[in-house]
CSV table of C-alpha atoms and ligand atoms in Angstrom, one decimal:
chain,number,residue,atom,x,y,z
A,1,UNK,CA,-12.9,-15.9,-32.9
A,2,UNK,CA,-13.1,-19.2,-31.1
A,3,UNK,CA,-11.1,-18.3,-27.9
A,4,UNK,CA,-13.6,-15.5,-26.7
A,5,UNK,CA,-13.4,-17.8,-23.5
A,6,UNK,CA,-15.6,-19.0,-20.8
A,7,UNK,CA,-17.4,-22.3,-20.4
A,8,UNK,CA,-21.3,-21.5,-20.0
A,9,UNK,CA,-22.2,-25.1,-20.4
A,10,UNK,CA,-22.1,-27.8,-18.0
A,11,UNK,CA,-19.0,-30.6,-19.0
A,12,UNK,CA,-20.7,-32.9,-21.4
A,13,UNK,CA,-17.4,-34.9,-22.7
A,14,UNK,CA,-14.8,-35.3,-19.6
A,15,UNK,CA,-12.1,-36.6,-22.1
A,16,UNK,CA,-12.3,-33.3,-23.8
A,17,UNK,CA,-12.5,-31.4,-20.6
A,18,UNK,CA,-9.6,-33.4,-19.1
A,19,UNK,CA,-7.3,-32.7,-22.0
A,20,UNK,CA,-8.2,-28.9,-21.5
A,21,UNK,CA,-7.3,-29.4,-18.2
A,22,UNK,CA,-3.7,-30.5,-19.2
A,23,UNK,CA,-3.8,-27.9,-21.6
A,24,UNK,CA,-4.2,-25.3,-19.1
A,25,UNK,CA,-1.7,-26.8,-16.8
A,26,UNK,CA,0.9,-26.6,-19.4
A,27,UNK,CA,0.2,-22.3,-19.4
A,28,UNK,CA,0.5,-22.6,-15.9
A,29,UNK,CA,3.3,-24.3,-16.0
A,30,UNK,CA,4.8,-22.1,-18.6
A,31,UNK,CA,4.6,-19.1,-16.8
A,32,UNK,CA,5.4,-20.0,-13.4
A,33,UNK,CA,9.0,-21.7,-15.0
A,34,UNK,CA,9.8,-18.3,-16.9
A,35,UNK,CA,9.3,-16.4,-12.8
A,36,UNK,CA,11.2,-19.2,-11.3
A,37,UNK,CA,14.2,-19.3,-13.9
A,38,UNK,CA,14.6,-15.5,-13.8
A,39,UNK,CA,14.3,-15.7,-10.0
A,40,UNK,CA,17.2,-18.9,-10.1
A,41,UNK,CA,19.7,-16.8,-12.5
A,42,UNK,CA,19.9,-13.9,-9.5
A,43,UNK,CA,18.9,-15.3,-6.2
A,44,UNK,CA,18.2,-12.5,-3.1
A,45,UNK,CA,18.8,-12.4,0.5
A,46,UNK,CA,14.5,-12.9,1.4
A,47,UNK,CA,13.8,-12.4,5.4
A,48,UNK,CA,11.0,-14.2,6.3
A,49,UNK,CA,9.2,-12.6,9.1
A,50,UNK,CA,7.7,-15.3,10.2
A,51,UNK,CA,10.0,-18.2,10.2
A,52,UNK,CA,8.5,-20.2,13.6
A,53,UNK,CA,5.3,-20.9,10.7
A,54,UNK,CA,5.9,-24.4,9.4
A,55,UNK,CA,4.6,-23.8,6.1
A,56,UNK,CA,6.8,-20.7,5.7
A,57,UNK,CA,9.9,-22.8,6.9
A,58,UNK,CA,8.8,-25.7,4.2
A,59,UNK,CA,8.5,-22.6,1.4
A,60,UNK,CA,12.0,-21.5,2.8
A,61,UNK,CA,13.8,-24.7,2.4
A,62,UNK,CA,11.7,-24.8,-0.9
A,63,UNK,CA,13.7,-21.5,-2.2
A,64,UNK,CA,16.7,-22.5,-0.2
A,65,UNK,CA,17.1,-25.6,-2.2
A,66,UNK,CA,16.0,-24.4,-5.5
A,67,UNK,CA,18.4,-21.6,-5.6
A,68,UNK,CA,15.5,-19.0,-5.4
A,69,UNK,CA,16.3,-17.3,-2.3
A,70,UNK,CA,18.6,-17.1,0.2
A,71,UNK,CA,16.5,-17.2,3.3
A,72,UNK,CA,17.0,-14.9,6.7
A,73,UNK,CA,14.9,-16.7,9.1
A,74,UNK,CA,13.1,-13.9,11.9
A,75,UNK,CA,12.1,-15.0,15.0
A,76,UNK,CA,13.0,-16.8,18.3
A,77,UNK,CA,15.8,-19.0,17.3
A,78,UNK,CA,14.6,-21.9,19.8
A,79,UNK,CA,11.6,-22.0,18.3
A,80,UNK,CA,12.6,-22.1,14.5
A,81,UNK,CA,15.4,-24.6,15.4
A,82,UNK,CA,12.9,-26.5,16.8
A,83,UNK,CA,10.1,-26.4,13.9
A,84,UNK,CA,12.8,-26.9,11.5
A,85,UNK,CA,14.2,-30.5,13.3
A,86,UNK,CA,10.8,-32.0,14.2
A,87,UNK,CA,10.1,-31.8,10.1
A,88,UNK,CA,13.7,-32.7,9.4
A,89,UNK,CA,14.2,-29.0,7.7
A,90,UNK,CA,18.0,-28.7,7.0
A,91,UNK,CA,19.2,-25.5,6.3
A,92,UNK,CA,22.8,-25.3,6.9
A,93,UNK,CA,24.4,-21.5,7.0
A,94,UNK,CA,20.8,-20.1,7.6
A,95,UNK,CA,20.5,-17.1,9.0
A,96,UNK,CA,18.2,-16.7,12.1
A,97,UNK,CA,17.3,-13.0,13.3
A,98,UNK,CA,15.3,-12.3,16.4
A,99,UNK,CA,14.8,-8.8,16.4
A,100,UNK,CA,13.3,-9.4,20.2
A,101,UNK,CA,16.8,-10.9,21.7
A,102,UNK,CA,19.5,-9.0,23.8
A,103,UNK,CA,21.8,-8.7,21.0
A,104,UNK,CA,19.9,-7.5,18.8
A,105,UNK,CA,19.6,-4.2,20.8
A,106,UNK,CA,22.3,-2.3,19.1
A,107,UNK,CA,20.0,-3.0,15.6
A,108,UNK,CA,16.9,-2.1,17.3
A,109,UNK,CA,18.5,1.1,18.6
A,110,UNK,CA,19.9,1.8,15.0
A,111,UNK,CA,16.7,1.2,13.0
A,112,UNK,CA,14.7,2.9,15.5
A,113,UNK,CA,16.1,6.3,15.0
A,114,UNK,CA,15.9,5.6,11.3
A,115,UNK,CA,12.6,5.0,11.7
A,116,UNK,CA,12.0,8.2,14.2
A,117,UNK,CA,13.8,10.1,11.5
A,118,UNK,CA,11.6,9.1,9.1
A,119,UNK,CA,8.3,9.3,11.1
A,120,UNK,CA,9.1,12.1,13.6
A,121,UNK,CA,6.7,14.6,12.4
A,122,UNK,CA,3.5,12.0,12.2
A,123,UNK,CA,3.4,11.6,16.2
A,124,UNK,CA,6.0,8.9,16.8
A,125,UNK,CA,8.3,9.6,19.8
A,126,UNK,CA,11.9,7.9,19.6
A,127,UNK,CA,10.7,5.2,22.7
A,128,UNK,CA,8.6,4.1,20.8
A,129,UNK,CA,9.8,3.9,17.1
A,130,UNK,CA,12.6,1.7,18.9
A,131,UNK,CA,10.0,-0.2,20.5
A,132,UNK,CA,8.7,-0.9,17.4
A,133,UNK,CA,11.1,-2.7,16.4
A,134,UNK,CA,10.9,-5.7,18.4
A,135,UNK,CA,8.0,-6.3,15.7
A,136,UNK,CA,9.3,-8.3,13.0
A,137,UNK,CA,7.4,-6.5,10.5
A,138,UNK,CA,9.0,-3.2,11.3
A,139,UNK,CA,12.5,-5.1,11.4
A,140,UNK,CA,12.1,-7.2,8.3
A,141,UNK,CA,11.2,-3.8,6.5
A,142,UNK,CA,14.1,-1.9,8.2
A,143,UNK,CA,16.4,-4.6,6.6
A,144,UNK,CA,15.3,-4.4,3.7
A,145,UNK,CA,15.7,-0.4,3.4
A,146,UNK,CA,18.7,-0.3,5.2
A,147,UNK,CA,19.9,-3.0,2.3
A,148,UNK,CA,20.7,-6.0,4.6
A,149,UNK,CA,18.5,-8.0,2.9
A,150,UNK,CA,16.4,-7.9,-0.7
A,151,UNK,CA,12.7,-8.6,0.1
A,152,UNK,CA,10.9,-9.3,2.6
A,153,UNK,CA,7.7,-12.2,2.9
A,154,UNK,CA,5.4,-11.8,5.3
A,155,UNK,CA,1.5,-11.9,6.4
A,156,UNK,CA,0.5,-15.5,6.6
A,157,UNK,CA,-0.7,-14.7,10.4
A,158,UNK,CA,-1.1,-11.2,10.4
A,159,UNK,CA,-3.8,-9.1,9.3
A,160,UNK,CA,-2.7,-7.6,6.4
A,161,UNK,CA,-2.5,-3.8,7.4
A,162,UNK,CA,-0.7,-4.9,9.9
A,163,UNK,CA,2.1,-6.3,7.7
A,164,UNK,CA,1.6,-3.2,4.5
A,165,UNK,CA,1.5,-0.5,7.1
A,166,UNK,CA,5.1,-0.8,8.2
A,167,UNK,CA,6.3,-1.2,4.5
A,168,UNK,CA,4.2,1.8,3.6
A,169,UNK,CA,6.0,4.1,6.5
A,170,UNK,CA,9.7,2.6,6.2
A,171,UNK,CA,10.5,1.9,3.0
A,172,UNK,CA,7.5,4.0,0.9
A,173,UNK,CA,5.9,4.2,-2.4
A,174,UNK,CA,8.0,4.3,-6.0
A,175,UNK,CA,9.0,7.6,-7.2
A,176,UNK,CA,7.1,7.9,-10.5
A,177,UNK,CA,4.4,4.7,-9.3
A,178,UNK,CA,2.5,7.3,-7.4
A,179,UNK,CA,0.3,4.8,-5.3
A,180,UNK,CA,0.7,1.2,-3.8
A,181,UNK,CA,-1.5,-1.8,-5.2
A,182,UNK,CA,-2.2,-4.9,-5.2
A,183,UNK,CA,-2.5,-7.5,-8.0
A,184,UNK,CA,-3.3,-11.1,-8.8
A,185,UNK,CA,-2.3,-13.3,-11.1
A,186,UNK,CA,-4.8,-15.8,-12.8
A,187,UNK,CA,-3.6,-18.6,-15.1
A,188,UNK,CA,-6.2,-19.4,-16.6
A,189,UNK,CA,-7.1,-21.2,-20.0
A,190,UNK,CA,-7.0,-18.0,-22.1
A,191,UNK,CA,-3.4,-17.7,-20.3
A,192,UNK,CA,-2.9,-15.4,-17.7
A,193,UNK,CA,-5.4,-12.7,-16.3
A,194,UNK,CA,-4.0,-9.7,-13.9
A,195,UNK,CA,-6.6,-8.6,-11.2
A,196,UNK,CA,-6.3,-5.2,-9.6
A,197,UNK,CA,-6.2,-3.9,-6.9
A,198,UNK,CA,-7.2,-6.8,-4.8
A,199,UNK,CA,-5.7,-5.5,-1.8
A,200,UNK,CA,-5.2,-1.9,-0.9
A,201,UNK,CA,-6.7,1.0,-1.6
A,202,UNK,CA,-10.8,0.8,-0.3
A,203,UNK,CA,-12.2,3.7,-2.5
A,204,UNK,CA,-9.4,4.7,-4.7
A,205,UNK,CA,-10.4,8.6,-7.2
A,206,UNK,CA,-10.8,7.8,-10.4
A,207,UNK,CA,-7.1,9.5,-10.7
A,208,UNK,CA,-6.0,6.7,-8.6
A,209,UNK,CA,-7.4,4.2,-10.6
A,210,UNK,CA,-5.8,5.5,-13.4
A,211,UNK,CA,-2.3,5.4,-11.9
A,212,UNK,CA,-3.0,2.2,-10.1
A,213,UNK,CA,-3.7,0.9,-14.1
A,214,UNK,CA,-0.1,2.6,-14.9
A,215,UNK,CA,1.2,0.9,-12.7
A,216,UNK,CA,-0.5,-3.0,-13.2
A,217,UNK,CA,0.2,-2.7,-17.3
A,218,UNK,CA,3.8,-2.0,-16.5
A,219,UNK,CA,4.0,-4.8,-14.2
A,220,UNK,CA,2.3,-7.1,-17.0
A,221,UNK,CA,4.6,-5.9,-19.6
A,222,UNK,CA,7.7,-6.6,-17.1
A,223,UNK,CA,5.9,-10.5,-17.4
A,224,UNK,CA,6.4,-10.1,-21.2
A,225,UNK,CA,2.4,-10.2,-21.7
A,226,UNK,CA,0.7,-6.9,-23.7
A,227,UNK,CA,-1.9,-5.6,-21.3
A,228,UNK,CA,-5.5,-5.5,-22.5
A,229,UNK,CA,-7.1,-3.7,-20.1
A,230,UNK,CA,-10.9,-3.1,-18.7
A,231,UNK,CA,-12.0,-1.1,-16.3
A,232,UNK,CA,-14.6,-3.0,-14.8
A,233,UNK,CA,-18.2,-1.4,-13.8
A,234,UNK,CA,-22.1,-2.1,-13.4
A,235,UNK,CA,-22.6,-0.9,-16.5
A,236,UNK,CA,-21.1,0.2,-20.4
A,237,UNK,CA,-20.3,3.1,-21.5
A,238,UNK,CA,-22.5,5.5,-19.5
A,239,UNK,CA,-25.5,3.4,-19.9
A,240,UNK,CA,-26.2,3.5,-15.7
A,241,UNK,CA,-25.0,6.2,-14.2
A,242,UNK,CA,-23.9,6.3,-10.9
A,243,UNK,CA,-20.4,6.9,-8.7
A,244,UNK,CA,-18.5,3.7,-9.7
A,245,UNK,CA,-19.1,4.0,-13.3
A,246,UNK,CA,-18.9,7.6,-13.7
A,247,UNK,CA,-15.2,7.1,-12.0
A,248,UNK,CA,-13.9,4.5,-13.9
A,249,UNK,CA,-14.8,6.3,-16.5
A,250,UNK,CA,-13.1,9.5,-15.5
A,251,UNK,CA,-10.2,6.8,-15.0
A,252,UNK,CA,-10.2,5.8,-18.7
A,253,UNK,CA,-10.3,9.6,-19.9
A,254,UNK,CA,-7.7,10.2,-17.9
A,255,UNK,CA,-6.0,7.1,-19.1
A,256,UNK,CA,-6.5,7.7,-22.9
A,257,UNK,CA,-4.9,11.0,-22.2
A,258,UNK,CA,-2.3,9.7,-20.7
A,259,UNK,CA,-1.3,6.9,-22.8
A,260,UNK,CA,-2.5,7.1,-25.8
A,261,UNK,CA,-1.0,3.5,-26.8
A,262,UNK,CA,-2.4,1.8,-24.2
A,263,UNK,CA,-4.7,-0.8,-24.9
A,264,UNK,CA,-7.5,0.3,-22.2
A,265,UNK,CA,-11.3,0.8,-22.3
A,266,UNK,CA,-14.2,1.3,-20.3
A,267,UNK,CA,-16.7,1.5,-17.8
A,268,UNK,CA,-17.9,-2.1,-18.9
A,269,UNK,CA,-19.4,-5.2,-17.4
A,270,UNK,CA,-17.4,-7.9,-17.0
A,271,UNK,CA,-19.0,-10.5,-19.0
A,272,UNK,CA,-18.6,-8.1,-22.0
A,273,UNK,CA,-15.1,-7.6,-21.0
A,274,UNK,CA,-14.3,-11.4,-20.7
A,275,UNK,CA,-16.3,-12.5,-24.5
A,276,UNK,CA,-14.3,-10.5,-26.8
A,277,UNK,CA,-17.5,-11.7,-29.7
A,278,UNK,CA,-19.6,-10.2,-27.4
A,279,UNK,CA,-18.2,-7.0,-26.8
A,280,UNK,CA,-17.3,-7.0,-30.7
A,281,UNK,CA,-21.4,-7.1,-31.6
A,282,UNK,CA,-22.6,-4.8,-29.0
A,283,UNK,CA,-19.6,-2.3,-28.6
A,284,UNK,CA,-17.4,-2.5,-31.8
A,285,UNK,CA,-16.7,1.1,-30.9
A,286,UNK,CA,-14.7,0.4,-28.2
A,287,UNK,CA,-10.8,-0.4,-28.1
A,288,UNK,CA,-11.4,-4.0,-26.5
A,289,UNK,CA,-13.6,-4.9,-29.6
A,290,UNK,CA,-12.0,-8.5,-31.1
A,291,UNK,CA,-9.3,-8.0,-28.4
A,292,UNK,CA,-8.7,-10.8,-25.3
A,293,UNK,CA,-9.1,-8.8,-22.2
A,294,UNK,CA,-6.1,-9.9,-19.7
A,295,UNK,CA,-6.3,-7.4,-16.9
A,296,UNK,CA,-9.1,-6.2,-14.9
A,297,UNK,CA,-9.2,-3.1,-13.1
A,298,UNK,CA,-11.6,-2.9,-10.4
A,299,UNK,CA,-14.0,0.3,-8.8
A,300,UNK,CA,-12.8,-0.5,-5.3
A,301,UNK,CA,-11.3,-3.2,-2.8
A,302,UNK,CA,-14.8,-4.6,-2.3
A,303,UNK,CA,-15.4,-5.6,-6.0
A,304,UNK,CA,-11.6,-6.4,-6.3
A,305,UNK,CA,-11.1,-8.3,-3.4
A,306,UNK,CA,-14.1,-10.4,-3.6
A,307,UNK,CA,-13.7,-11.1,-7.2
A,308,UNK,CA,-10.3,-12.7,-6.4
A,309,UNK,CA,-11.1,-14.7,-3.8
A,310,UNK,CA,-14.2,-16.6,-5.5
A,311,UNK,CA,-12.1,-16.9,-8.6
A,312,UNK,CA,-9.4,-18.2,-6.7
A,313,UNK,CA,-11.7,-20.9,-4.4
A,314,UNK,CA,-14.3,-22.0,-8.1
A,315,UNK,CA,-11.5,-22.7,-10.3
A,316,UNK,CA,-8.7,-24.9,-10.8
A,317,UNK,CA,-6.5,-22.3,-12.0
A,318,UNK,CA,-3.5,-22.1,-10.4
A,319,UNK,CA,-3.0,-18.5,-8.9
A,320,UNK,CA,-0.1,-16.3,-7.6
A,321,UNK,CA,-0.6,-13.2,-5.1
A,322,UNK,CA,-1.5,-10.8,-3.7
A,323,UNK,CA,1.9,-8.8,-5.7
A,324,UNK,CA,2.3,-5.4,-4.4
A,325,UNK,CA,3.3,-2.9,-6.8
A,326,UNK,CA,4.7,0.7,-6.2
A,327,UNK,CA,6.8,-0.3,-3.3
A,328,UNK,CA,10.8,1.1,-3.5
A,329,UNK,CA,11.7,-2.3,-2.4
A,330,UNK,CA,10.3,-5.8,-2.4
A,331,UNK,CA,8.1,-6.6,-0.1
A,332,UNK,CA,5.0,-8.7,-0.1
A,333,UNK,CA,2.3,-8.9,1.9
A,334,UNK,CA,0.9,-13.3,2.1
A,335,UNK,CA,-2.9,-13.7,2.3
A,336,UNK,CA,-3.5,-15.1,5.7
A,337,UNK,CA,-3.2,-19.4,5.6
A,338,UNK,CA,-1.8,-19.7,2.3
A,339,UNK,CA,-0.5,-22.6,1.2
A,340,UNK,CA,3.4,-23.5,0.9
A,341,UNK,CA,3.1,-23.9,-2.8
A,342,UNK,CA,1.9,-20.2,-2.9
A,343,UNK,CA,4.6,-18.9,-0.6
A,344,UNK,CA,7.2,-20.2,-2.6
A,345,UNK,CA,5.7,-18.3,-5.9
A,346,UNK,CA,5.6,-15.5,-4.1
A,347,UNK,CA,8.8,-15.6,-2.6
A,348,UNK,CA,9.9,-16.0,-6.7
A,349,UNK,CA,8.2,-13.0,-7.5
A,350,UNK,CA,9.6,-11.4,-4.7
A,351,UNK,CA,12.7,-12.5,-6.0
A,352,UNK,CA,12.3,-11.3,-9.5
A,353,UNK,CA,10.8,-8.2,-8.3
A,354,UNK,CA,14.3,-7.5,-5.6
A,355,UNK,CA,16.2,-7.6,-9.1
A,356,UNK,CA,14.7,-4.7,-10.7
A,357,UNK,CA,15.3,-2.5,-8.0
B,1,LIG,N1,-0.4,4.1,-2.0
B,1,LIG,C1,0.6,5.0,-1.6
B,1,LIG,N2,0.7,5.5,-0.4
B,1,LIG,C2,-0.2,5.1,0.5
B,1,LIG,C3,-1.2,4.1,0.3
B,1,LIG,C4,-1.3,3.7,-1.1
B,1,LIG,N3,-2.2,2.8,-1.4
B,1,LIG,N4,-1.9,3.9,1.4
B,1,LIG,C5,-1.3,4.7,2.3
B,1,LIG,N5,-0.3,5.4,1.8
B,1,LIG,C6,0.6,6.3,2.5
B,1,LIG,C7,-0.1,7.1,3.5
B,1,LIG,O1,-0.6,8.3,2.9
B,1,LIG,C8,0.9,7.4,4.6
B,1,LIG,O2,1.7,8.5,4.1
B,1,LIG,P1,2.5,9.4,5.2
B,1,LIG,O3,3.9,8.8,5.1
B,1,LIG,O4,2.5,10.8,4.7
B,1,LIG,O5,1.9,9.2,6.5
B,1,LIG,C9,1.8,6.2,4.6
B,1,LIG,O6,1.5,5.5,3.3
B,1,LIG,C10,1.6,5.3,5.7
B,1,LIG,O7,0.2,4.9,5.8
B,1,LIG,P2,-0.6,4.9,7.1
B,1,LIG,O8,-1.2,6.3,7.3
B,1,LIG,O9,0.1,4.3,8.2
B,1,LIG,O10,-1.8,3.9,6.7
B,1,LIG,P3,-3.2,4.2,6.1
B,1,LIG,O11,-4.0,4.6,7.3
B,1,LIG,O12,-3.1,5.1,4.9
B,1,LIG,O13,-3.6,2.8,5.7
B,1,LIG,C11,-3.7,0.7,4.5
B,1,LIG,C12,-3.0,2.1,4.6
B,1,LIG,C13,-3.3,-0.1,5.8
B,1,LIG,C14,-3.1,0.0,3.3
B,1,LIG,C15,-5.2,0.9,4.4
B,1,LIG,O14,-5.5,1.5,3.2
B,1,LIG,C16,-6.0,-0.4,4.5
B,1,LIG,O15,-6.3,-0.9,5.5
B,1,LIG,N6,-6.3,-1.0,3.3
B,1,LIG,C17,-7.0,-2.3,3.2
B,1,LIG,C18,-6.2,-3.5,3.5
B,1,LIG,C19,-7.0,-4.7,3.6
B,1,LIG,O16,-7.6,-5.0,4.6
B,1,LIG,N7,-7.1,-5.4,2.5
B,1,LIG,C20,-8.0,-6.5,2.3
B,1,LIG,C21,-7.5,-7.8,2.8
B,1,LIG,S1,-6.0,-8.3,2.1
B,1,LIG,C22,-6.2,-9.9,1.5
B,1,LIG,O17,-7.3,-10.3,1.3
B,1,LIG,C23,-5.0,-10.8,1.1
């Protein structure tokens, strides 16, 4: 009854807090290891769409070294060459792609008309789906369909529609996923939490919400964790009706339906969803009562995406994301400026996710 979870008092005994500090490193650690051993016993080709980034050639040689990845560098070649001697980056063998250069007009050419052929009917003329493919978005996702490379890592200097759009049209959602999320992953010191969708969809139906929760407790399961799910709102069960609630609530009948099995409840606030004694004494009804809530499933991108990003910037916790799930293939979309330590577990996830498809 004792883990129901957050600190609501200020730190009174540092020695204490400091050892639950280590404590929560140690689930950090535990979790990142399992990702990065399953990504080191099957390493994938990973293009890198934006290999003339310094941080992203530090995460390269990162997963280059480690075994993680085997990198393919995009880009003008000067310029990576460059980058990569002025920090003494040494990848020998590397390959370096520059979907702009002269001989890579044949390629452009052949993923072009791929890319007409898939996008011929939604106003694309054959110039410019060739065109397009000077972009290294376009060409990193072409790879990766195409199967020259595994995954794809991209996004930490575009906007992010810019990068997701191109994956969306050339290599497209998951057969039975239905829709394209986002997620983020949370260790935290009742382990990890899963936060969707923290990316994507701006106002998903409450039958989107239910698939996009489909889709997040499989990807939980896949991390060996049994999904406890809320679907987050303004208010519990009914009691302030409104479009948000009355959707996620649609979204859990739709879920208990569904999947009968699945451990999922809602509309309910957060802090109820987050103090398991809590929502024990005021809702023992529901199927979260006595249970630790690990995922949260948000009304739209608004709530999700702002929710993340102050978790992310007020705790310690070490965090990995944004995933995207539903894809075919692996690709994955950066948050603009992250850091090299979060490239590298995302090019791990990456990784892991390449070898289960
Ligand atoms: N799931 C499945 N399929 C989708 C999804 C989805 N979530 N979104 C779009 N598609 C489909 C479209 O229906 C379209 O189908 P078509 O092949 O029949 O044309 C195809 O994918 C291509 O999509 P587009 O029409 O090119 O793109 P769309 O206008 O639908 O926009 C986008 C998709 C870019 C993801 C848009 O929803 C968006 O901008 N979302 C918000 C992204 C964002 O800014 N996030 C916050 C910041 S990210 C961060 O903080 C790290």
């Amino acid at each position: 009854a004792m883990e129901s979870g957050v600190a609501r008092s200020p730190i009174k005994d540092w020695d204490a807090y400091e050892a639950e500090l280590k404590n929560r490193l140690g689930l950090d650690n535990k979790f990142v290891r399992n990702i990065t051993e399953k990504a080191t016993r099957n390493p994938k080709r990973v293009v890198f769409a934006e290999a003339d980034n310094y941080k992203i050639l530090k995460a390269a040689l990162t997963a280059y070294e480690e075994g993680i990845a085997t990198p393919i560098l995009l880009g003008k070649r000067e310029r990576i060459l460059s980058t990569m001697e002025e920090n003494n980056i040494e990848m020998p063998d590397v390959v370096i792609v520059d979907p702009k250069s002269e001989d890579q007009e044949e390629k452009r050419n052949e993923f072009g008309q791929a890319f007409f052929e898939k996008r011929k009917r939604k106003g694309v003329t054959e110039y410019e789906a060739i065109q397009l493919m000077r972009d290294r978005n376009h060409f990193g996702a072409m790879m990766v369909e195409k199967g020259e490379a595994d995954a794809m890592i991209s996004g930490i200097t575009r906007n992010y529609k810019d990068v997701i759009r191109p994956a969306l049209q050339i290599v497209g959602v998951e057969k039975d996923a239905g829709r394209v999320a986002g997620m983020y992953i949370l260790m935290t010191k009742r382990g990890p939490m899963f936060l969707a969708d923290t990316t994507v969809n701006v106002d998903p139906t409450a039958e989107d919400i239910a698939t996009i929760t489909e889709l997040v407790a499989k990807t939980v399961r896949r991390f060996k964790v049994i999904p406890k799910i809320a679907l987050l709102g303004y208010s519990n069960f009914g009691s302030a009706p409104g479009k948000d609630p009355n959707k996620m609530r649609d979204a859990v009948e739709i879920l208990h339906e569904r999947n009968p099995s699945l451990c999922v409840d809602g509309e309910v606030q957060a802090n109820f969803a987050l103090n398991n004694e809590l929502m024990q004494e005021k809702f023992s009804f529901s199927t979260l009562a006595n249970k630790s809530v690990n995922t949260l499933i948000f009304p739209n991108l608004s709530a999700g995406n702002i929710a993340y990003k102050m978790m992310q910037e007020m705790t310690e916790a070490e965090a990995i994301g944004p995933v995207l799930l539903g894809l075919k293939k692996s690709i994955h979309v950066l948050q603009l400026g992250s850091s090299v330590r979060e490239i590298v577990n995302m090019v791990k996830i990456a990784v892991v996710d390449a070898q289960s498809k």
